[in-house]
Structure formats: C-alpha cells, structure tokens
CSV table of C-alpha atoms in Angstrom, one decimal:
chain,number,residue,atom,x,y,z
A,1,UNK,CA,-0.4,-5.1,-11.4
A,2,UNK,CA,-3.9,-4.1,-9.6
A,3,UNK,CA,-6.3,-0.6,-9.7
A,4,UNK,CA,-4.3,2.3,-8.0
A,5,UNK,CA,-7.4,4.2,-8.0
A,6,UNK,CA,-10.7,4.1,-9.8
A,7,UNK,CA,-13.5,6.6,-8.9
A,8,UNK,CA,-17.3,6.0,-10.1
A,9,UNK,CA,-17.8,9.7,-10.5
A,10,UNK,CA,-18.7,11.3,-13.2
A,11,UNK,CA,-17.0,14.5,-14.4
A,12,UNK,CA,-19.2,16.6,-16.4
A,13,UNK,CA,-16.8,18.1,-18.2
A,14,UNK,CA,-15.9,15.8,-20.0
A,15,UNK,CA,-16.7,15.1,-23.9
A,16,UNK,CA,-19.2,11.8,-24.1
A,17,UNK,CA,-17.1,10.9,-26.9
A,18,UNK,CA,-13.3,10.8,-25.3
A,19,UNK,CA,-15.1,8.2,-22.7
A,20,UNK,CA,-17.2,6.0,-25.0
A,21,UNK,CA,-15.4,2.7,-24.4
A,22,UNK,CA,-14.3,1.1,-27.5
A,23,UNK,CA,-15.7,-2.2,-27.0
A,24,UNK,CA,-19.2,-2.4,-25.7
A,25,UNK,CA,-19.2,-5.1,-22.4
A,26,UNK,CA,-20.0,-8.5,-22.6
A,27,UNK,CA,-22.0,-9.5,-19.5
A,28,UNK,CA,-23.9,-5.7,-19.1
A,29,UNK,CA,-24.9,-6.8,-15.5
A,30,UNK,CA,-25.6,-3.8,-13.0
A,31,UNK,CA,-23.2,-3.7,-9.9
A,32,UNK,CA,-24.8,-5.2,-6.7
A,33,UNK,CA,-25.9,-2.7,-4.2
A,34,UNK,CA,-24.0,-1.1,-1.5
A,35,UNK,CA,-20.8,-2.5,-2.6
A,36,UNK,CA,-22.3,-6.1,-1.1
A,37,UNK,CA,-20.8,-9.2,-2.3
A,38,UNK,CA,-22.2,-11.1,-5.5
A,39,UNK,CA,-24.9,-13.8,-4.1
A,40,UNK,CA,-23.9,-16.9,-5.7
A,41,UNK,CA,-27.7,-18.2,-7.0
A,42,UNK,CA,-27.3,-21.9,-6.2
A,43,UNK,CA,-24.7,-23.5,-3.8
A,44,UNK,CA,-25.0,-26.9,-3.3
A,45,UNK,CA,-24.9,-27.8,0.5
A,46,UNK,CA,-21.8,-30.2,0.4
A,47,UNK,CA,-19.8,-27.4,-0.1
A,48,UNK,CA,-17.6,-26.2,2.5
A,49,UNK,CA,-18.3,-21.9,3.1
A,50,UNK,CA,-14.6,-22.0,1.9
A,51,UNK,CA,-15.4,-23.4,-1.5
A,52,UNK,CA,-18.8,-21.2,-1.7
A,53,UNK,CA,-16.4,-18.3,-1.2
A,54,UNK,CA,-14.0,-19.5,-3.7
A,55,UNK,CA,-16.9,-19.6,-6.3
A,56,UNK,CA,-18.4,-16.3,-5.7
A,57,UNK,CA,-14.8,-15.0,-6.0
A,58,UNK,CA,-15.0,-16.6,-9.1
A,59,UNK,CA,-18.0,-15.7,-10.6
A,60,UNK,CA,-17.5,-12.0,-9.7
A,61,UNK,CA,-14.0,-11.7,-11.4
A,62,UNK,CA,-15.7,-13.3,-14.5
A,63,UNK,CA,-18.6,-10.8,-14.6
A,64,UNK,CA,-15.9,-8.2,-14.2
A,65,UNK,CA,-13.1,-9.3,-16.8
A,66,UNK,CA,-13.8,-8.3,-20.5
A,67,UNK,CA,-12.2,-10.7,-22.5
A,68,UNK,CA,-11.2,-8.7,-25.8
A,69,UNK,CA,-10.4,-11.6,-27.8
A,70,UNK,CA,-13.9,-13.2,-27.2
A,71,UNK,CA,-15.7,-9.4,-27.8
A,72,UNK,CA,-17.6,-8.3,-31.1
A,73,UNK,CA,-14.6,-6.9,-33.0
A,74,UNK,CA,-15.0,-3.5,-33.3
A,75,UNK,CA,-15.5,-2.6,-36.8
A,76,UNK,CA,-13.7,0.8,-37.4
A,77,UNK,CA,-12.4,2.9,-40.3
A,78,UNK,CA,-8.8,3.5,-40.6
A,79,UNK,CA,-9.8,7.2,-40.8
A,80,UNK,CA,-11.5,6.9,-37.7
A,81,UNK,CA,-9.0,5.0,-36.2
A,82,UNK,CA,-6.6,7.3,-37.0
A,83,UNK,CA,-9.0,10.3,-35.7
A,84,UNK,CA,-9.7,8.9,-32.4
A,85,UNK,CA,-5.9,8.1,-31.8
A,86,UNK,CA,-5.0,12.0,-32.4
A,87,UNK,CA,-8.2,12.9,-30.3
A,88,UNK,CA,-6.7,10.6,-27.6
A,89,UNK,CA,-2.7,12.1,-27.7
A,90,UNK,CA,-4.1,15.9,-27.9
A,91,UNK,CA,-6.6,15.6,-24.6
A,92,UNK,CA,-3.6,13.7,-23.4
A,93,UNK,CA,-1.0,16.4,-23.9
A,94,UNK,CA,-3.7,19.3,-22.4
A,95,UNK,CA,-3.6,17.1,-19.4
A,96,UNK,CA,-0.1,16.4,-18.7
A,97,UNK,CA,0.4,20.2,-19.1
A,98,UNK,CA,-2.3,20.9,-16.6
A,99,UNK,CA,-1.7,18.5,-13.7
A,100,UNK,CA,-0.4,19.4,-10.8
A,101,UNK,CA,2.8,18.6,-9.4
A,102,UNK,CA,2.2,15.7,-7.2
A,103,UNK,CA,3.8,17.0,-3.9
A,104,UNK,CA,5.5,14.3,-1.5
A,105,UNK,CA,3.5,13.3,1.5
A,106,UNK,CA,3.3,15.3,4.6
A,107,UNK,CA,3.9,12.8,7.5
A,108,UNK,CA,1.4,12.5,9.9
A,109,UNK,CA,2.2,12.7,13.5
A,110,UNK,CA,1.7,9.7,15.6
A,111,UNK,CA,2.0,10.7,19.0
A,112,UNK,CA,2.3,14.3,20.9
A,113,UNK,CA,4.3,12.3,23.5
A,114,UNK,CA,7.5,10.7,21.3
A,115,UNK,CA,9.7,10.4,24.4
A,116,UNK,CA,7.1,8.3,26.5
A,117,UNK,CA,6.1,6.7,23.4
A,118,UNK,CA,10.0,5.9,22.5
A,119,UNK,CA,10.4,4.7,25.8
A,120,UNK,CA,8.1,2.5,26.4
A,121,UNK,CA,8.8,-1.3,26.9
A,122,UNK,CA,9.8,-3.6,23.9
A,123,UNK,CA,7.3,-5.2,22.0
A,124,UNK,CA,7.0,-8.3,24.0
A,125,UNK,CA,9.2,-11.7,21.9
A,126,UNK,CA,6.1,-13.9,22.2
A,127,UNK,CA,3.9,-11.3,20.2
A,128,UNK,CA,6.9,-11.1,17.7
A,129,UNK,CA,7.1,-14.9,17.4
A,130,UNK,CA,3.3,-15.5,16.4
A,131,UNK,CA,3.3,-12.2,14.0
A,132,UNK,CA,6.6,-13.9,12.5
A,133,UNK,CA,4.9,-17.3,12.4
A,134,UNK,CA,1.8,-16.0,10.6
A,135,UNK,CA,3.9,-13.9,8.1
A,136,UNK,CA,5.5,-17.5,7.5
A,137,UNK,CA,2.4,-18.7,6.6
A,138,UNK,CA,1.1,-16.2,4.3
A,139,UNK,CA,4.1,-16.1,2.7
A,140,UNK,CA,4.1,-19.9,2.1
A,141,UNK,CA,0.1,-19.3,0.8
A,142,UNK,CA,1.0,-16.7,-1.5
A,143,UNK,CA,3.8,-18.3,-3.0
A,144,UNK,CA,2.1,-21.3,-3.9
A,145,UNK,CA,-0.4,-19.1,-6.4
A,146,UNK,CA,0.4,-20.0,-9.8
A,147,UNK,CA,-0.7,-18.5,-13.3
A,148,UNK,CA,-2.1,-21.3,-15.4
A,149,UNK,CA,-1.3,-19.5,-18.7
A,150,UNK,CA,-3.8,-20.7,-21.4
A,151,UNK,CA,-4.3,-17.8,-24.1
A,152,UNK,CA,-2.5,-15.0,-25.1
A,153,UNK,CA,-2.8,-12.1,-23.0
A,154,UNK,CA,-2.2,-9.5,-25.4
A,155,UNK,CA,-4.5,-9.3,-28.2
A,156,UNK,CA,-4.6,-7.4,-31.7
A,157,UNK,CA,-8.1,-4.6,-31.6
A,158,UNK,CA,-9.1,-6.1,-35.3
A,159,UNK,CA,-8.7,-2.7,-37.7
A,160,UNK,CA,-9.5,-3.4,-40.7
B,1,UNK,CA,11.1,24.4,19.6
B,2,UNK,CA,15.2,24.0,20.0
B,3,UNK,CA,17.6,21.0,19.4
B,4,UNK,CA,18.1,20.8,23.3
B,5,UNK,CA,14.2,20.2,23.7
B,6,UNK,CA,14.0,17.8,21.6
B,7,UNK,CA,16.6,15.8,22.7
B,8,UNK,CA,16.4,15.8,26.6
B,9,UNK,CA,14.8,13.0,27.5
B,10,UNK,CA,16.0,10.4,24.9
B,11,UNK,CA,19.5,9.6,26.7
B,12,UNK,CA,17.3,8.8,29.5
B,13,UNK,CA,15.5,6.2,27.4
B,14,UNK,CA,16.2,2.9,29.2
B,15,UNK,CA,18.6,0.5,27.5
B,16,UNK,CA,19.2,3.2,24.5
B,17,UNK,CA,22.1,2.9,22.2
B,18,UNK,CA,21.6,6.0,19.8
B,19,UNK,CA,19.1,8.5,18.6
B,20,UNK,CA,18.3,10.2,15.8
B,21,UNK,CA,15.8,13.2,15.4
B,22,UNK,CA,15.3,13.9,11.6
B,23,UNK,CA,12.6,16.6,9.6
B,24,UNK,CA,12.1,16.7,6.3
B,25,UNK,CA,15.2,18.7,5.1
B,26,UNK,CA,17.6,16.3,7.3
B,27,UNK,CA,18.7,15.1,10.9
B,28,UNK,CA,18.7,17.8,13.2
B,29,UNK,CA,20.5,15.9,16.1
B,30,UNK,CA,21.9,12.7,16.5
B,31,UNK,CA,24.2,10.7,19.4
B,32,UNK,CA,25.5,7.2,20.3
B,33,UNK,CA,25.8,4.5,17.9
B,34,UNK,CA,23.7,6.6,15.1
B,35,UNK,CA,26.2,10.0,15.4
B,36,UNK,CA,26.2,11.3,11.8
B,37,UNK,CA,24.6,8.2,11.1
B,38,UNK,CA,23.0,9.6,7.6
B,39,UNK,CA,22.1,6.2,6.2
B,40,UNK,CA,20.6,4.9,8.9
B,41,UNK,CA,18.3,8.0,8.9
B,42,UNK,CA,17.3,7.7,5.1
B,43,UNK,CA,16.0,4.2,5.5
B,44,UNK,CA,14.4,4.7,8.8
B,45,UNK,CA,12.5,7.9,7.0
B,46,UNK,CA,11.9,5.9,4.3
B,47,UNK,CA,10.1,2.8,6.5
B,48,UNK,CA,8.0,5.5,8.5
B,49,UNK,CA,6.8,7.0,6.0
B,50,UNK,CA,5.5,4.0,4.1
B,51,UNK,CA,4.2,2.6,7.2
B,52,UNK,CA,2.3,5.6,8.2
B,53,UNK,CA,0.3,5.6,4.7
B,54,UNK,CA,-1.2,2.4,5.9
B,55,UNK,CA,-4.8,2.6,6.9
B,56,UNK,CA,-7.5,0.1,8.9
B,57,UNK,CA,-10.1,0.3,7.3
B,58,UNK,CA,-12.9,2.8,7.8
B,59,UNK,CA,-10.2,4.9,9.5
B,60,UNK,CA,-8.5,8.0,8.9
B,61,UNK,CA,-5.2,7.8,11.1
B,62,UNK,CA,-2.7,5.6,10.7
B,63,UNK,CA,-3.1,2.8,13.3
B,64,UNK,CA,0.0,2.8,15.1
B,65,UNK,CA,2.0,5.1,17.7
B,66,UNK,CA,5.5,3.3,17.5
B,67,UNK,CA,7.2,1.7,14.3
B,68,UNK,CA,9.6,-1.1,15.9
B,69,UNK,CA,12.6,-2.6,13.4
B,70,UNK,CA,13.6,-5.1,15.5
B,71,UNK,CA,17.2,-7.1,15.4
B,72,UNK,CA,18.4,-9.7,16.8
B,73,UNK,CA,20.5,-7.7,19.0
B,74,UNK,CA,19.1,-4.2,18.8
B,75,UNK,CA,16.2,-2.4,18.0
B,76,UNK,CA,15.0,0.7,16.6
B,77,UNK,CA,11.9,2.2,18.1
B,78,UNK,CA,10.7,5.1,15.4
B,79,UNK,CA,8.1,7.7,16.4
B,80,UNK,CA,6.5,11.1,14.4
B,81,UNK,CA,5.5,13.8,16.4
B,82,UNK,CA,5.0,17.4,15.3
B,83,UNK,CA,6.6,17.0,11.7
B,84,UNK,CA,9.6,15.4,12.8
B,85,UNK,CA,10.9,11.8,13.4
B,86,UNK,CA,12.6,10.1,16.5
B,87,UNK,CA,15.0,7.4,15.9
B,88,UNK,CA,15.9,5.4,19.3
B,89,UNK,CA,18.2,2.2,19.1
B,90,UNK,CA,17.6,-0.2,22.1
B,91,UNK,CA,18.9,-2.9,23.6
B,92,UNK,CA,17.4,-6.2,22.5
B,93,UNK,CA,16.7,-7.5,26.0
B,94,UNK,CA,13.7,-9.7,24.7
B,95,UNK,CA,15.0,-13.4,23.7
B,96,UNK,CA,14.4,-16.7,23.7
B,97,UNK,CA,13.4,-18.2,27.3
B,98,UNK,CA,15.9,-20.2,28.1
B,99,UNK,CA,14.7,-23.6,30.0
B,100,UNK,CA,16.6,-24.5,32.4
C-alpha cells in the first residue's frame, strides 16, 4: 500500500473534465511551502519533541485523508453516472494502447575497478553486528504497529 | 573486452572460493564452487539489481561500490562494472572474537 509516484504537474492536454475529482475536499487547506513540514499551532511545553512530532504527523495525515463516508454525497444522475464511467474506460483503453513498453532497468555500474573493489577486505564483523542489531530493533518497532480498525474502509459513492 | 580479461585477476582474489561474471543475457564465465552455478547467478542478479535502485537522498548514484551477502561461512562480494556483474565467494574469515 503507499504512492508509487504522484507528480504535481499539470498536463495541458488534458480535458478539465476527465480530472474534476468527484468529491470536492473536505479540509481545502493549501500545501505548506517548500515541501516544509506542517507547524503544529500550539504545543504545550510538557510535551516531549517526540510527542510534538507524533502530533504534527498526526494532524498532517488528517488534513491529507479524505474521508468519503464523512464527504457531501455526491448527488449524480444515473445517466451521468453511467456517462462518466464510459468516458473513464474509453480514455482508459486510448492509454493502455499508447503506453510504452516499460523496458527493464539498465544497471548502473558501480565501480570502473570491480577486481580491486571485489578484493578488498571483508566488511569488518563488528560493523555487521551493530547493522544486524539495529535491523533487530526496527524490526521489533515495526512489528509492534497495529491497525485499530474502527469503520469500514470501503464505502458505497451514494448513486441515487 | 574478452572472457580472459575479465576474469584474470579474480582467482587472485584473496580467500576466493568461486566467481561468477554475468551480463544481461547470462553468465559469461564462471569457476570454483559457482561452475555452472545458474541459480546462484539469478538471485545474485536479482539482489544487485534491487539494491542498486536504492538512492540517498538528494543523490543520483546509487550509494554503494560493493553488495556483500554475507554467510556464516562464506561470503559473496557482488560488484557492477561496465554492464556486467562480478560474483566472488570468500572465505568468511571475520567471526566472533574468541576470549581467551
């Protein structure tokens, strides 16, 4: 789950229509500037930076997440419905056809010297212990993330 | 540049085991303990070339020379120069100090 790419720029050719999002935003706040964190407005000062960070992680998922089931339901006709669904499948279809053949990966090289580089002594067992010892750790950290399911995830658009 | 150019110099490799020189349409020479050793090329191919997408960030190359799989008796040290990708299998001569 994640983004595997997103790109803010905007492709003229495209028809305003295809990309006018179905349901209008909730919270319509502008992005901060230069890609800067969110300022959290008000921290009290008994919090650790740990906790402040926590909270401005927070606030900017929040602002970020469009909760569909708490959006304005989005009135539509089933004509229109059924209009934007083939107006969806047929720029769809022009696109698959047009795409380019993703080509594997050249490999880039590493070294012009491979036989000093090969040869070279052994990563030293000390540096493999702590790099083991801190995988251990995330490991543990990451494991311990839980999902606290309390809604549905997947929700019904409301067509009439 | 020929099989024979590639390969001089990795028998020399202190404490080496095996070697493996693959390019994109297969291994082009292999000797020791990875002769033939098909297998062990794929996944070795396969490691390198997930490692080398990684990126720090801000920079363009990948951040690393060497790609070391290491075993608790062996290790493979992985390089890619010029398209193609050395396989070496060493000796594991790093271990536990043992106090005495």
């Amino acid at each position: 789950m994640g983004c595997c790419y997103s790109s803010e720029n905007e492709t003229p050719s495209q028809d305003p229509d295809e990309i006018k999002p179905l349901i209008p935003h909730p919270n319509p706040v502008s992005k901060p500037p230069n890609g800067t964190d969110w300022i959290t407005p008000s921290v009290p000062s008994a919090r650790t930076d740990e906790q402040a960070l926590l909270t401005s992680i927070l606030t900017k998922t929040a602002q970020n997440i469009i909760d569909v089931s708490a959006a304005d339901s989005v009135m539509m006709e089933q004509h229109e419905y059924m209009d934007k669904a083939r107006q969806y499948s047929t720029k769809l279809a022009v696109l698959s056809t047009s795409l380019p053949q993703k080509k594997p990966l050249a490999l880039p090289s590493l070294t012009s010297q491979p036989h000093q580089v090969l040869a070279s002594d052994l990563v030293p067992y000390s540096d493999v212990q702590q790099v083991s010892k801190i995988a251990a750790y995330a490991y543990s950290a990451i494991s311990q993330i839980k999902v606290d399911a309390k809604e549905d995830l997947v929700v019904q658009f409301a067509i009439p | 540049m020929n099989t024979a150019a590639l390969t001089a110099g990795l028998d020399r490799i202190p404490d080496q085991l095996g070697y493996l020189v693959i390019s994109e349409d297969g291994v082009l020479a292999s000797a020791g303990e990875l002769e033939n050793d098909e297998h062990t090329a794929g996944v070795m191919m396969q490691m390198v070339r997930t490692a080398s997408r990684f990126r720090l960030s801000g920079s363009t190359d990948p951040p690393f020379k060497r790609m070391s799989v290491i075993l608790e008796d062996f290790v493979y040290t992985v390089t890619v120069s010029g398209q193609k990708v050395f396989v070496v299998k060493r000796q594991n001569n790093q271990h536990e100090p043992i106090s005495v």
